[in-house]
Short mmCIF file of C-alpha atoms and ligand atoms in Angstrom, two decimals:
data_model
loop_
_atom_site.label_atom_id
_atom_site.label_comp_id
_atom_site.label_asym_id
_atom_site.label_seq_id
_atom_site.Cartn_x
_atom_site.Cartn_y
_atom_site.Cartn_z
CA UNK A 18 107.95 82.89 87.46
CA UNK A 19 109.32 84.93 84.45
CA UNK A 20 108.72 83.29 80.92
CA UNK A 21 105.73 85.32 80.07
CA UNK A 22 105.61 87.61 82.50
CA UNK A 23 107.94 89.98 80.78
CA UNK A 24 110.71 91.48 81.61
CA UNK A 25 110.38 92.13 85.55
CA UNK A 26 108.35 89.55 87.63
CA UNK A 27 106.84 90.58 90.88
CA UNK A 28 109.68 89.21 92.53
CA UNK A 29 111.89 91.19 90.91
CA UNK A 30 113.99 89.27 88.64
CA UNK A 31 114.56 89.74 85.31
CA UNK A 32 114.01 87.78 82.18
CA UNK A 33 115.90 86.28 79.43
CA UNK A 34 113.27 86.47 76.46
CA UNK A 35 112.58 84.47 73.67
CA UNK A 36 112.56 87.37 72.23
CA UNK A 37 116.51 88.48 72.73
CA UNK A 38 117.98 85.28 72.32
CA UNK A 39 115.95 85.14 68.60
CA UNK A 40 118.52 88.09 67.82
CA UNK A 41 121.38 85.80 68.71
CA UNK A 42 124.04 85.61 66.03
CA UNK A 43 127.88 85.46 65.55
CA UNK A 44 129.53 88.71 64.23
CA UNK A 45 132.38 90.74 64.13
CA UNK A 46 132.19 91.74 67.54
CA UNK A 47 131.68 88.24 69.48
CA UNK A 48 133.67 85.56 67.80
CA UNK A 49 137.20 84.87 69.33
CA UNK A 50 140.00 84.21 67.82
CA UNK A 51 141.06 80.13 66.90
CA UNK A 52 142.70 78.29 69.54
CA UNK A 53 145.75 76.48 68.91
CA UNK A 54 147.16 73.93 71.78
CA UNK A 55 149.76 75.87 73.49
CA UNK A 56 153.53 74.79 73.47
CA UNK A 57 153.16 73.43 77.20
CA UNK A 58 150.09 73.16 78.90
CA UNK A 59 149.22 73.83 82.59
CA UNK A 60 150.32 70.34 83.67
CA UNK A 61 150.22 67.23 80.92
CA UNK A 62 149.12 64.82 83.75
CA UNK A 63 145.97 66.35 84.36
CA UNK A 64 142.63 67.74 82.22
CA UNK A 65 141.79 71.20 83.19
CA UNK A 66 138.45 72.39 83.01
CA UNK A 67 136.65 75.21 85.17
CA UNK A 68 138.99 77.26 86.85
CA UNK A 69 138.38 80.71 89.04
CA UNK A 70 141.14 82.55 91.02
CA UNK A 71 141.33 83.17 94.59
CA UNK A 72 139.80 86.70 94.87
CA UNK A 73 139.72 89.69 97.71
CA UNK A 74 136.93 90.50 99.08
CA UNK A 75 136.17 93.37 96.41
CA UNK A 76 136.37 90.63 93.55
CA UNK A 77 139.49 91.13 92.27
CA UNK A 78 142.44 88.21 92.07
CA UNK A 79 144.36 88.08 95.31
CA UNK A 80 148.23 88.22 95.64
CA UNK A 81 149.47 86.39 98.13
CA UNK A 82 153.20 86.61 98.87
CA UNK A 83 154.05 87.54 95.36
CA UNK A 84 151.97 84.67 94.17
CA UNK A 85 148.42 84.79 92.18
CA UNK A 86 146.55 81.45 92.95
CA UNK A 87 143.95 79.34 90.91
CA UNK A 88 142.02 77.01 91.48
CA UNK A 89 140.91 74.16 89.04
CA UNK A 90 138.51 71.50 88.56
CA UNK A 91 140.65 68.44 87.10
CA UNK A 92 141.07 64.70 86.60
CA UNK A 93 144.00 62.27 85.53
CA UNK A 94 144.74 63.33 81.77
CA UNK A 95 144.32 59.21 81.18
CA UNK A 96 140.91 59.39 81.22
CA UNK A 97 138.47 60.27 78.45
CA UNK A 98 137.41 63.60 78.91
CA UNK A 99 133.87 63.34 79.28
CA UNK A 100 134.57 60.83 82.31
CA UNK A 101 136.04 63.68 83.86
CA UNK A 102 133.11 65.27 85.92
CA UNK A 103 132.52 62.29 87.60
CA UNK A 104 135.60 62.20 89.36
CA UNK A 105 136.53 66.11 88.84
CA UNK A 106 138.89 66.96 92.04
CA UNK A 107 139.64 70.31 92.85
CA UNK A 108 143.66 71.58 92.69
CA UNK A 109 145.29 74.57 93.30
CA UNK A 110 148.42 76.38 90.79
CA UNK A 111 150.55 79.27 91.91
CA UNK A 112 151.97 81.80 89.45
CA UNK A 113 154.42 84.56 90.37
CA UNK A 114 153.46 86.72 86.66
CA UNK A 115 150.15 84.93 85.93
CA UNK A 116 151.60 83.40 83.24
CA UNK A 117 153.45 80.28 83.87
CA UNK A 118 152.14 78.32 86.28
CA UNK A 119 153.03 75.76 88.67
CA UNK A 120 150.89 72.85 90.14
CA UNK A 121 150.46 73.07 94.05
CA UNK A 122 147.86 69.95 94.71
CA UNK A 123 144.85 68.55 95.66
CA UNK A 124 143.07 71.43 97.95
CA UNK A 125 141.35 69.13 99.85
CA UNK A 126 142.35 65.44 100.79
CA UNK A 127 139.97 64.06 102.64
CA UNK A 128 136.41 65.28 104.41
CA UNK A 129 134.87 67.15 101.19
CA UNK A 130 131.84 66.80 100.73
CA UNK A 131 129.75 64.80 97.48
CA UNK A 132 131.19 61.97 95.50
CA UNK A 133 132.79 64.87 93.59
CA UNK A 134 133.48 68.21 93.32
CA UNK A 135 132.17 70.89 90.63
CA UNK A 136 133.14 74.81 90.07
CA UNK A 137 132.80 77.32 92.88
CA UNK A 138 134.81 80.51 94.06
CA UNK A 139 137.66 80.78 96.79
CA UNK A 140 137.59 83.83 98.83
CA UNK A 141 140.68 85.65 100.51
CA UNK A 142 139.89 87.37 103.51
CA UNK A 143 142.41 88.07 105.95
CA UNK A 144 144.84 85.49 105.62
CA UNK A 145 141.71 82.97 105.84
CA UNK A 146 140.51 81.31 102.95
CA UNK A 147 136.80 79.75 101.87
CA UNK A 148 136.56 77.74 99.17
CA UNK A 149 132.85 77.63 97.59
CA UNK A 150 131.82 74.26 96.00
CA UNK A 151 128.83 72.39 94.21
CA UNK A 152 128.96 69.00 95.74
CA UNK A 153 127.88 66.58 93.11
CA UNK A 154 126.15 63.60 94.47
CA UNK A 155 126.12 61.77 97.37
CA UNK A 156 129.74 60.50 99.29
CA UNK A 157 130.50 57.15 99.32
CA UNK A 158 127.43 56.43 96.40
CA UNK A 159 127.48 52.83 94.65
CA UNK A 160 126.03 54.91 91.38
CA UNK A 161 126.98 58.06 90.24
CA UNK A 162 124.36 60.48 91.21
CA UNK A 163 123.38 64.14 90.33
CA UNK A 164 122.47 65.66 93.06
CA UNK A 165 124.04 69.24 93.96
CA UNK A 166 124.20 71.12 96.77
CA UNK A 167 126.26 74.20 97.42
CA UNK A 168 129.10 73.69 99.94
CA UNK A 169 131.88 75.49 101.80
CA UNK A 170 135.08 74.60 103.09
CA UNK A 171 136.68 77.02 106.15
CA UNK A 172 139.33 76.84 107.78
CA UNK A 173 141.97 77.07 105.32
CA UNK A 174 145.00 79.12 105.06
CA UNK A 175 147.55 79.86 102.27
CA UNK A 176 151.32 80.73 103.17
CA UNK A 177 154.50 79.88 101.87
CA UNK A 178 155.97 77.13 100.66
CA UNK A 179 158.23 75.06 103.08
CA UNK A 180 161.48 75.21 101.19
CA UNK A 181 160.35 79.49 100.73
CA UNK A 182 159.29 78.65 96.69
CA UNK A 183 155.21 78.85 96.10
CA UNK A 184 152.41 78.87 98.34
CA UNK A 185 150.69 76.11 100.13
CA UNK A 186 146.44 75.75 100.41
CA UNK A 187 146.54 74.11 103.79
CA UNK A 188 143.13 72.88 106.27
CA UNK A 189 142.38 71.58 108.27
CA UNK A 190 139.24 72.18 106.42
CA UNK A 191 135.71 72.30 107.53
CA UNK A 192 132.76 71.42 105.03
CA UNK A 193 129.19 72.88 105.25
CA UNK A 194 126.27 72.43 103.01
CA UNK A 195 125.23 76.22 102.87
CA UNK A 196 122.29 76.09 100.50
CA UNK A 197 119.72 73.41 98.96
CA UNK A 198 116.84 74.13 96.80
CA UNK A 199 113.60 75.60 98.34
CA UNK A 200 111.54 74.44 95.74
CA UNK A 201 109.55 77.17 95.35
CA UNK A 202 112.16 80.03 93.86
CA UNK A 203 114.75 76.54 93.23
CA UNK A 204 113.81 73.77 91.58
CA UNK A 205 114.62 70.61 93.24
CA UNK A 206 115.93 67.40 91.42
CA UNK A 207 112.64 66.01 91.87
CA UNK A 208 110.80 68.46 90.15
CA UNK A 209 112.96 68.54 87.26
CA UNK A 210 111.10 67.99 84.01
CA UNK A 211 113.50 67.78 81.38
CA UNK A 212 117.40 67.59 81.55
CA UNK A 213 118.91 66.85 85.01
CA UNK A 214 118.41 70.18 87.30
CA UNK A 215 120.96 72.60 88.65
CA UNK A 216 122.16 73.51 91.65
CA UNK A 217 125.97 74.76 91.74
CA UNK A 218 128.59 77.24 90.70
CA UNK A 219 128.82 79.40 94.01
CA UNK A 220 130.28 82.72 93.25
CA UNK A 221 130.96 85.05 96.25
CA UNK A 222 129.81 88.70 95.51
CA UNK A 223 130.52 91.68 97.84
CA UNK A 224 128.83 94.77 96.95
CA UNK A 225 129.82 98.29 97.10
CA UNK A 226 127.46 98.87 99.90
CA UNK A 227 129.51 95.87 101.76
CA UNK A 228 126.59 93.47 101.53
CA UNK A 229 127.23 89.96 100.47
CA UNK A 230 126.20 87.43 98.09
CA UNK A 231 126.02 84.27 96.55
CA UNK A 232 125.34 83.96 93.14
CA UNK A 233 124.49 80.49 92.09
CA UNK A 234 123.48 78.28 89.01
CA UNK A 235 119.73 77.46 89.34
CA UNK A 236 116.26 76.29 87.72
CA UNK A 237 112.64 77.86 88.09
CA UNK A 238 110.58 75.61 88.96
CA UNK A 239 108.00 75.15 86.08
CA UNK A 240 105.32 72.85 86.72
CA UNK A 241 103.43 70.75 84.07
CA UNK A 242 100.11 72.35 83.11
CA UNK A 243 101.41 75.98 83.56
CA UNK A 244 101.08 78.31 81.32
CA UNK A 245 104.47 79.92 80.90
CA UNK A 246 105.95 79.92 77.47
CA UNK A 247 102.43 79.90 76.20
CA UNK A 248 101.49 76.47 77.33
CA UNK A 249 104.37 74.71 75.59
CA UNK A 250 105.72 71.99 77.37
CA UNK A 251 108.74 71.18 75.54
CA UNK A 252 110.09 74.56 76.24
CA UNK A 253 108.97 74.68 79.87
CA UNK A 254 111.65 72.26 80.72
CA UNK A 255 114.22 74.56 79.34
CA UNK A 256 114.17 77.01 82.82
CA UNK A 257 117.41 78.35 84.01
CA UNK A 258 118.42 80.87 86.33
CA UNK A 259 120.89 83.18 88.15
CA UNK A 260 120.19 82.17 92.28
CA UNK A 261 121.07 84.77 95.02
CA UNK A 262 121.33 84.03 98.51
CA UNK A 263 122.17 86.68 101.07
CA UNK A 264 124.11 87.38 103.84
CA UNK A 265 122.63 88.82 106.59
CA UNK A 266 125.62 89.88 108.93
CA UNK A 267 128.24 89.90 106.10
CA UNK A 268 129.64 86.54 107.75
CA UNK A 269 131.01 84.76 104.47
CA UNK A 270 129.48 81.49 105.80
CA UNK A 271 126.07 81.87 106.65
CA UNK A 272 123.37 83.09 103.62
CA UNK A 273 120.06 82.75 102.86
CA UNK A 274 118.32 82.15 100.04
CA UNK A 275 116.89 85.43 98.08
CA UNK A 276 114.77 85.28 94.54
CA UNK A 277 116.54 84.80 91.46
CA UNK A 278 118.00 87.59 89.56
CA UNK A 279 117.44 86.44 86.16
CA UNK A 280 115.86 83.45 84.74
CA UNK A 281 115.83 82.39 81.22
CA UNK A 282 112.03 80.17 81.40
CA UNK A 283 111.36 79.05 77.75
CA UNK A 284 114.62 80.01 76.79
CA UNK A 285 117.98 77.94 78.17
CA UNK A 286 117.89 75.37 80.86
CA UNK A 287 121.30 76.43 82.10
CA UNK A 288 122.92 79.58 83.07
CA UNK A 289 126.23 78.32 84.15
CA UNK A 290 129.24 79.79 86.66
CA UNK A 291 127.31 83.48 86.68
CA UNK A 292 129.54 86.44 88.11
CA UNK A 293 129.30 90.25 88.41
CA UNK A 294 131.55 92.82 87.48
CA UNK A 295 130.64 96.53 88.23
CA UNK A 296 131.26 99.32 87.08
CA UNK A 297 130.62 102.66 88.20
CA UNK A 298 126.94 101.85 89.13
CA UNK A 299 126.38 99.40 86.46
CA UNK A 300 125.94 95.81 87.24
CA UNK A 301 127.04 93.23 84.29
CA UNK A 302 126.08 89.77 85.22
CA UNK A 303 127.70 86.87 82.96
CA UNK A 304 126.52 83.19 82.78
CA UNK A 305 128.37 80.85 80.17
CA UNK A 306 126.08 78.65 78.02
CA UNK A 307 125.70 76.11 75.78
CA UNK A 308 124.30 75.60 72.28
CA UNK A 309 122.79 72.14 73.62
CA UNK A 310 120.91 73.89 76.65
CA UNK A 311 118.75 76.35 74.58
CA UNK A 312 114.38 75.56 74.36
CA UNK A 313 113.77 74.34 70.77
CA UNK A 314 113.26 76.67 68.16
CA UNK A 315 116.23 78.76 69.90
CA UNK A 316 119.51 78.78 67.95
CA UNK A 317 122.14 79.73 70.50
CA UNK A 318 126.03 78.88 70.76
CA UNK A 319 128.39 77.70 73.55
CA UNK A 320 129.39 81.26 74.55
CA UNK A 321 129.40 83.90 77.71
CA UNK A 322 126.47 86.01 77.73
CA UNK A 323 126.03 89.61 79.89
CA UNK A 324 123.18 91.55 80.94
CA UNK A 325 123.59 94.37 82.53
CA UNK A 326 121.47 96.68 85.16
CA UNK A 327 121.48 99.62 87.67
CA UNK A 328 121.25 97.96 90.67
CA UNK A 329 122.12 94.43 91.77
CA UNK A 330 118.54 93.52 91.88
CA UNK A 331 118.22 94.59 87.97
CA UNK A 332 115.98 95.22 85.98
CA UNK A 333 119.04 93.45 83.97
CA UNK A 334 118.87 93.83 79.99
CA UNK A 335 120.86 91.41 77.85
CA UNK A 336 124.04 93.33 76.55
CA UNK A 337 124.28 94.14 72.79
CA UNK A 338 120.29 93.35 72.82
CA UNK A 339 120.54 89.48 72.62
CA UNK A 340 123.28 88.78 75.51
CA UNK A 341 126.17 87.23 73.56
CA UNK A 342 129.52 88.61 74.43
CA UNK A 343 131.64 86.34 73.31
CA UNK A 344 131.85 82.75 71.39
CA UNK A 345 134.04 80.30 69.43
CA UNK A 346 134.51 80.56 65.47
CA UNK A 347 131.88 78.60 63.59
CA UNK A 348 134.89 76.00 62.55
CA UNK A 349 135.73 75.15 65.93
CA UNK A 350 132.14 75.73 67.68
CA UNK A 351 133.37 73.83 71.00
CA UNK A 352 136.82 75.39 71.46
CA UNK A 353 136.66 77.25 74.74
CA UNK A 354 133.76 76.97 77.94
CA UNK A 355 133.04 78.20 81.30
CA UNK A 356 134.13 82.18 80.83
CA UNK A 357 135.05 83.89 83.93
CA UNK A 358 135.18 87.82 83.04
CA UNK A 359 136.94 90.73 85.04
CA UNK A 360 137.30 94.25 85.38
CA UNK A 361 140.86 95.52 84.08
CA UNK A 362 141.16 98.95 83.53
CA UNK A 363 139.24 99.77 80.45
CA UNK A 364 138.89 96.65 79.83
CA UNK A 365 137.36 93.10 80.15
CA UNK A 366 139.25 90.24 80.67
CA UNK A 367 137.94 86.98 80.10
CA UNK A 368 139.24 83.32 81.06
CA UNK A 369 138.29 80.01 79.71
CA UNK A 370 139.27 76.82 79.05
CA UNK A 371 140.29 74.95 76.24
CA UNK A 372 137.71 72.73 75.24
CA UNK A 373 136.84 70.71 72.51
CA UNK A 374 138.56 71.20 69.05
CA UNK A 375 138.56 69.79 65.81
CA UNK A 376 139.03 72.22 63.10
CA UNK A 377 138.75 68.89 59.95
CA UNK A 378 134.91 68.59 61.06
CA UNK A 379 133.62 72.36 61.16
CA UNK A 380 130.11 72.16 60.17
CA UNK A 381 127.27 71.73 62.64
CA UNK A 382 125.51 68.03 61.25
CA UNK A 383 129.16 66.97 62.94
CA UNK A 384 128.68 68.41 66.12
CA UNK A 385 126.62 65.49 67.36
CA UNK A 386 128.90 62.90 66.28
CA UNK A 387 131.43 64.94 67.66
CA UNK A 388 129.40 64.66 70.97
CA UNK A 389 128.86 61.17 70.54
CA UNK A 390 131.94 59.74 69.79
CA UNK A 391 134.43 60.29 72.34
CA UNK A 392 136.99 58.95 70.47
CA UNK A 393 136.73 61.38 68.08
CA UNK A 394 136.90 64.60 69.91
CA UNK A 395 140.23 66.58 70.77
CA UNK A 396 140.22 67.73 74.18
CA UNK A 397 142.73 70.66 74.85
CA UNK A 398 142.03 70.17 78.59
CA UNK A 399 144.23 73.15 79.50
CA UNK A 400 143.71 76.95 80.11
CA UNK A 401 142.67 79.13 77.05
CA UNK A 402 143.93 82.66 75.62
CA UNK A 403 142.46 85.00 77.77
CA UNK A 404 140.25 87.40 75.94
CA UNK A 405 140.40 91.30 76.12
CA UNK A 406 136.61 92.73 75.22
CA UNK A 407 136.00 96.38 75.13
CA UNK A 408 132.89 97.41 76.95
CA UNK A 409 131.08 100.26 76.09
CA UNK A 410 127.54 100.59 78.22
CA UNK A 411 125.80 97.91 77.40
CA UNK A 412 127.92 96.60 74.25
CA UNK A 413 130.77 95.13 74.15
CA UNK A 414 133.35 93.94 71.18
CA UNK A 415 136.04 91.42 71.11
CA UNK A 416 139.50 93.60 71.23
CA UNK A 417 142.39 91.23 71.45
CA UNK A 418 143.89 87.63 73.73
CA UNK A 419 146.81 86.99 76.09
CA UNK A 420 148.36 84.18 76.36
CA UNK A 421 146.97 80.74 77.53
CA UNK A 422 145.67 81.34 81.01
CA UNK A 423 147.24 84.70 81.46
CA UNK A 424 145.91 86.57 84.40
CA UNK A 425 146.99 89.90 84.53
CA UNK A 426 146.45 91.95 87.78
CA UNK A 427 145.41 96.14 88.00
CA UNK A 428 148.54 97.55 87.99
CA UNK A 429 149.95 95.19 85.40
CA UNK A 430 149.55 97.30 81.94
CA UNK A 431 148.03 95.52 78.44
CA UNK A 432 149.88 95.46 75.75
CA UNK A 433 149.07 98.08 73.30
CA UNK A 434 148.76 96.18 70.57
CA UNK A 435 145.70 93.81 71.54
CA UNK A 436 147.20 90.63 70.05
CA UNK A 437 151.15 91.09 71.21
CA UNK A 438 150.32 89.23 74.19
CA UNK A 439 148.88 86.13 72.78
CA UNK A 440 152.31 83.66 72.78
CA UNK A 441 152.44 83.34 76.10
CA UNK A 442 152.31 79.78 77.43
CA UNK A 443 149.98 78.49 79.37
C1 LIG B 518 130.51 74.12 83.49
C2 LIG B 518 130.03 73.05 84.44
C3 LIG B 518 129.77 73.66 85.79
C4 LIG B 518 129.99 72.50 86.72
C5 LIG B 518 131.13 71.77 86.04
C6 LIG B 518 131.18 70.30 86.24
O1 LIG B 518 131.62 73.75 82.72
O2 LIG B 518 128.88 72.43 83.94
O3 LIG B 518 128.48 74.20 85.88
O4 LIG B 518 130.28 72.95 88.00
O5 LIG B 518 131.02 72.06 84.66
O6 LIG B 518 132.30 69.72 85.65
#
């Protein structure tokens, strides 16, 4: 365990200090721009929350017959938004310019596993795709559970469309549990101490030396009478962490569990969605967060944090010192979640999506009404501007957005001016 064991555990992961995140602040460099709703969203039936592309195998977002694909976590636009994960259903949208995009469906009908499904990656390999997925609790439950457990779906294929416009996300489908907690490097639900555990957000990872990954959202287990975080107990049950699990023949369906890379003991209880992007030798992980998840007397934001390292296995170092990259403006605090970031170029590029807004209730005693009152919140429920951030070592600065949702690929060029691409719809 990491908390006070400093910055590299035996094990070999890395820690998120009290001390970094006390240097957390909002400046210049790390707030993005206001969000306005966009002219037309991705689809006005459905809310729109966590969304990832289908990638290659080297991480980058696959084209597939002229088509970029996403995929999305989403629910009937009737419902109040905070109902939403309890019935979240993954869908797939096609985009020929990764700008406008078009709704293909549900990705899976029947067979998934859970009595939901949360975020994940989809992988491209081949003409075959594998779909990554937290299964939230238990199928066919009378209550609403939260149990997670990370899943796979093979079999799938993606070609196109019958009538020769889009691309279909066909099965037959196979699910898999691939991982559960081990309890020792993984908290399981029942040793959870304080808010409900983790266990989700599989992101596949190939590395330059071909081996491959898992990257997961996890907790360390902490257990009462320990002395990490010097024998507080309120801040032991604040114990997130970056999970790895390992593939020993490369075969994207079979991994075992590694230690963490990262962990965060006495400082945020969850490291959400994390993802690498590297760059000539340097390894920049990136978890999103939220201001609600950090240990008390921790005054973080709902933002993406990086860290970055030599090696995959760290010793990772939270960029620009404290680890934020990139948040919302202090008037809308709740704008934008669940950051995905890729390489582009010089570049970073950084999707989201539009969260909670309200910009006639800015200050911070109105966040927890804002929370409490569902009624009261605006949910954009759509794809934000995609951010540009400059990276420079291990600091990075806001540069510049795209449009809603706009996914550029490698050999599309920026705009030159950072902000000319921001009108585009979503
Ligand atoms: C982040 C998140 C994910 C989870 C999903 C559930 O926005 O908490 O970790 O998979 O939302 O809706």
């Amino acid at each position: 365990m990491s908390g006070d064991d400093g910055p590299n555990a035996p094990d070999g992961r890395s820690a998120w200090t009290r001390d970094h995140a006390a240097e957390l602040r909002r400046d210049e460099t790390n707030v993005a721009p206001i969000i306005y709703p966009p002219a037309d969203g991705l689809d006005e039936d459905l809310h729109v929350w966590d969304t990832w592309w289908l990638r290659d195998r080297d991480g980058s977002p696959a084209e597939v017959d002229g088509y970029r694909v996403i995929l999305a976590l989403t629910s009937s636009s009737d419902l109040l938004p905070g109902k939403r994960h309890d019935v979240a259903t993954l869908r797939y949208f096609y985009s020929t310019d990764g700008k406008f995009w078009e709704t293909g469906g549900r990705v899976f009908e029947t067979g998934m596993l859970g009595s939901r499904q949360w975020a994940g990656s989809a992988l491209h390999d081949d003409g075959d795709v594998y779909v990554y997925y937290t299964a939230a609790g238990e199928a066919d439950e009378a209550d609403l559970s939260y149990s997670q457990r990370i899943a796979l779906a093979e079999g799938g294929t993606i070609s196109p469309g019958d009538d020769g416009d889009g691309v279909e996300l066909d099965g037959p489908w196979e699910h898999s549990v691939l991982l559960e907690p081990d309890g020792e490097w993984y908290e399981r639900e029942a040793q959870s101490r304080g808010m409900t555990y983790t266990f989700r957000d599989p992101w596949f990872f190939e590395d330059e030396d071909g081996e491959t990954y898992l990257l997961f959202e996890a907790n360390t287990p902490v257990p009462e009478g320990s002395d990490a975080c010097g024998g507080d107990a309120a801040q032991q049950e604040f114990n997130g962490s970056v999970g790895l699990a390992h593939s020993p023949t490369g075969d994207p369906t079979d991994f075992e569990l590694r230690p963490p890379l990262l962990d965060a003991v006495c400082v945020n209880q969850e490291l959400e969605r994390p993802h690498l992007v590297v760059r000539e030798g340097t390894y920049y992980l990136f978890v999103s967060s939220h201001h609600h998840t950090f240990a008390p007397g921790v005054e973080g934001y709902d933002a993406l944090y990086g860290f970055a390292a030599d090696g995959l296995r760290g010793e990772y170092e939270p960029l620009n010192g404290h680890g934020m990259v990139l948040t919302n403006p202090a008037n809308a605090p709740f704008q934008a979640y669940s950051w995905l970031a890729y390489d582009h170029g010089d570049e970073l590029l950084v999707t989201s999506f539009f969260n909670y807004f309200d910009y006639d209730r800015p200050s911070m005693d109105d966040v927890a009404l804002l929370l409490e009152d569902e009624q009261m919140r605006r949910f954009g429920g759509t794809l934000a501007p995609t951010v540009r951030v400059g990276l420079d070592g291990r600091e990075t600065r806001i540069l510049g957005t795209l449009g809603h949702g706009h996914l550029p690929l490698a050999r599309e060029a920026l705009p030159a001016d950072p902000f000319a691409g921001a009108d585009g719809a979503g």
